[in-house]
Amino acid sequence: MPRSQTPQPGSVNPKLLVNRREAAEMLAISERTLWSLTANGELPSIKIRKAVRYSVGDLQRYIDAQRVA
């Protein structure tokens, strides 16, 4: 049976989800632009009750997709 993994003291535990402000900061865009990307379906969001969150992985994939060769 797999053991539950609990973070050890001093270990790095990166956040999986960030709020709108943090997501906008990560993308270096305004919160309004972030909202537009979400409304247009270009960037997925996760709704947990009334809170909207963004997956750090989705943000990274969006950044990678914007890369110009």
JSON list of C-alpha atoms in Angstrom, two decimals:
[
{"chain": "A", "resi": 1, "resn": "MET", "atom": "CA", "xyz": [0.00, 0.00, 0.00]},
{"chain": "A", "resi": 2, "resn": "PRO", "atom": "CA", "xyz": [1.50, 3.43, -0.93]},
{"chain": "A", "resi": 3, "resn": "ARG", "atom": "CA", "xyz": [2.50, 5.65, 1.92]},
{"chain": "A", "resi": 4, "resn": "SER", "atom": "CA", "xyz": [1.20, 9.15, 2.16]},
{"chain": "A", "resi": 5, "resn": "GLN", "atom": "CA", "xyz": [3.98, 11.57, 1.34]},
{"chain": "A", "resi": 6, "resn": "THR", "atom": "CA", "xyz": [4.30, 14.30, 3.91]},
{"chain": "A", "resi": 7, "resn": "PRO", "atom": "CA", "xyz": [6.76, 17.11, 3.32]},
{"chain": "A", "resi": 8, "resn": "GLN", "atom": "CA", "xyz": [9.87, 16.90, 5.45]},
{"chain": "A", "resi": 9, "resn": "PRO", "atom": "CA", "xyz": [10.88, 19.99, 7.44]},
{"chain": "A", "resi": 10, "resn": "GLY", "atom": "CA", "xyz": [12.94, 22.28, 5.24]},
{"chain": "A", "resi": 11, "resn": "SER", "atom": "CA", "xyz": [11.89, 20.54, 2.00]},
{"chain": "A", "resi": 12, "resn": "VAL", "atom": "CA", "xyz": [10.64, 22.51, -0.97]},
{"chain": "A", "resi": 13, "resn": "ASN", "atom": "CA", "xyz": [6.92, 22.10, -1.59]},
{"chain": "A", "resi": 14, "resn": "PRO", "atom": "CA", "xyz": [6.04, 24.19, -4.67]},
{"chain": "A", "resi": 15, "resn": "LYS", "atom": "CA", "xyz": [2.48, 25.42, -5.06]},
{"chain": "A", "resi": 16, "resn": "LEU", "atom": "CA", "xyz": [0.40, 23.60, -7.66]},
{"chain": "A", "resi": 17, "resn": "LEU", "atom": "CA", "xyz": [-2.25, 26.31, -7.93]},
{"chain": "A", "resi": 18, "resn": "VAL", "atom": "CA", "xyz": [-1.97, 30.10, -7.83]},
{"chain": "A", "resi": 19, "resn": "ASN", "atom": "CA", "xyz": [-4.53, 32.88, -7.63]},
{"chain": "A", "resi": 20, "resn": "ARG", "atom": "CA", "xyz": [-5.23, 35.49, -10.32]},
{"chain": "A", "resi": 21, "resn": "ARG", "atom": "CA", "xyz": [-2.70, 38.00, -9.05]},
{"chain": "A", "resi": 22, "resn": "GLU", "atom": "CA", "xyz": [0.06, 35.41, -8.82]},
{"chain": "A", "resi": 23, "resn": "ALA", "atom": "CA", "xyz": [-0.78, 33.99, -12.27]},
{"chain": "A", "resi": 24, "resn": "ALA", "atom": "CA", "xyz": [-0.70, 37.45, -13.84]},
{"chain": "A", "resi": 25, "resn": "GLU", "atom": "CA", "xyz": [2.66, 38.14, -12.17]},
{"chain": "A", "resi": 26, "resn": "MET", "atom": "CA", "xyz": [4.06, 34.82, -13.44]},
{"chain": "A", "resi": 27, "resn": "LEU", "atom": "CA", "xyz": [3.05, 35.72, -17.00]},
{"chain": "A", "resi": 28, "resn": "ALA", "atom": "CA", "xyz": [4.08, 39.38, -16.62]},
{"chain": "A", "resi": 29, "resn": "ILE", "atom": "CA", "xyz": [0.63, 40.56, -17.74]},
{"chain": "A", "resi": 30, "resn": "SER", "atom": "CA", "xyz": [-2.21, 42.47, -16.12]},
{"chain": "A", "resi": 31, "resn": "GLU", "atom": "CA", "xyz": [-5.04, 40.71, -14.31]},
{"chain": "A", "resi": 32, "resn": "ARG", "atom": "CA", "xyz": [-7.41, 42.05, -16.97]},
{"chain": "A", "resi": 33, "resn": "THR", "atom": "CA", "xyz": [-5.35, 40.41, -19.74]},
{"chain": "A", "resi": 34, "resn": "LEU", "atom": "CA", "xyz": [-5.31, 37.19, -17.72]},
{"chain": "A", "resi": 35, "resn": "TRP", "atom": "CA", "xyz": [-9.09, 37.37, -17.47]},
{"chain": "A", "resi": 36, "resn": "SER", "atom": "CA", "xyz": [-9.33, 37.86, -21.26]},
{"chain": "A", "resi": 37, "resn": "LEU", "atom": "CA", "xyz": [-7.10, 34.84, -21.94]},
{"chain": "A", "resi": 38, "resn": "THR", "atom": "CA", "xyz": [-9.27, 32.77, -19.61]},
{"chain": "A", "resi": 39, "resn": "ALA", "atom": "CA", "xyz": [-12.56, 34.03, -21.09]},
{"chain": "A", "resi": 40, "resn": "ASN", "atom": "CA", "xyz": [-11.31, 33.27, -24.64]},
{"chain": "A", "resi": 41, "resn": "GLY", "atom": "CA", "xyz": [-10.37, 29.73, -23.63]},
{"chain": "A", "resi": 42, "resn": "GLU", "atom": "CA", "xyz": [-6.66, 30.30, -24.25]},
{"chain": "A", "resi": 43, "resn": "LEU", "atom": "CA", "xyz": [-5.77, 29.65, -20.62]},
{"chain": "A", "resi": 44, "resn": "PRO", "atom": "CA", "xyz": [-7.62, 27.13, -18.45]},
{"chain": "A", "resi": 45, "resn": "SER", "atom": "CA", "xyz": [-8.66, 28.00, -14.92]},
{"chain": "A", "resi": 46, "resn": "ILE", "atom": "CA", "xyz": [-9.89, 25.94, -12.00]},
{"chain": "A", "resi": 47, "resn": "LYS", "atom": "CA", "xyz": [-12.84, 27.03, -9.90]},
{"chain": "A", "resi": 48, "resn": "ILE", "atom": "CA", "xyz": [-12.88, 25.85, -6.29]},
{"chain": "A", "resi": 49, "resn": "ARG", "atom": "CA", "xyz": [-16.12, 27.08, -4.79]},
{"chain": "A", "resi": 50, "resn": "LYS", "atom": "CA", "xyz": [-15.93, 30.83, -5.47]},
{"chain": "A", "resi": 51, "resn": "ALA", "atom": "CA", "xyz": [-12.15, 30.97, -5.84]},
{"chain": "A", "resi": 52, "resn": "VAL", "atom": "CA", "xyz": [-10.53, 30.90, -9.29]},
{"chain": "A", "resi": 53, "resn": "ARG", "atom": "CA", "xyz": [-7.09, 29.29, -9.45]},
{"chain": "A", "resi": 54, "resn": "TYR", "atom": "CA", "xyz": [-4.57, 28.57, -12.17]},
{"chain": "A", "resi": 55, "resn": "SER", "atom": "CA", "xyz": [-2.39, 25.50, -12.46]},
{"chain": "A", "resi": 56, "resn": "VAL", "atom": "CA", "xyz": [1.32, 26.33, -12.46]},
{"chain": "A", "resi": 57, "resn": "GLY", "atom": "CA", "xyz": [1.75, 23.56, -15.04]},
{"chain": "A", "resi": 58, "resn": "ASP", "atom": "CA", "xyz": [-0.88, 25.14, -17.33]},
{"chain": "A", "resi": 59, "resn": "LEU", "atom": "CA", "xyz": [0.86, 28.51, -16.99]},
{"chain": "A", "resi": 60, "resn": "GLN", "atom": "CA", "xyz": [4.20, 26.95, -17.93]},
{"chain": "A", "resi": 61, "resn": "ARG", "atom": "CA", "xyz": [2.64, 25.20, -20.95]},
{"chain": "A", "resi": 62, "resn": "TYR", "atom": "CA", "xyz": [1.10, 28.51, -22.05]},
{"chain": "A", "resi": 63, "resn": "ILE", "atom": "CA", "xyz": [4.50, 30.21, -21.78]},
{"chain": "A", "resi": 64, "resn": "ASP", "atom": "CA", "xyz": [6.14, 27.40, -23.76]},
{"chain": "A", "resi": 65, "resn": "ALA", "atom": "CA", "xyz": [3.47, 27.66, -26.48]},
{"chain": "A", "resi": 66, "resn": "GLN", "atom": "CA", "xyz": [4.15, 31.39, -26.88]},
{"chain": "A", "resi": 67, "resn": "ARG", "atom": "CA", "xyz": [7.85, 30.82, -27.52]},
{"chain": "A", "resi": 68, "resn": "VAL", "atom": "CA", "xyz": [9.00, 32.08, -30.92]},
{"chain": "A", "resi": 69, "resn": "ALA", "atom": "CA", "xyz": [11.60, 29.98, -32.76]}
]
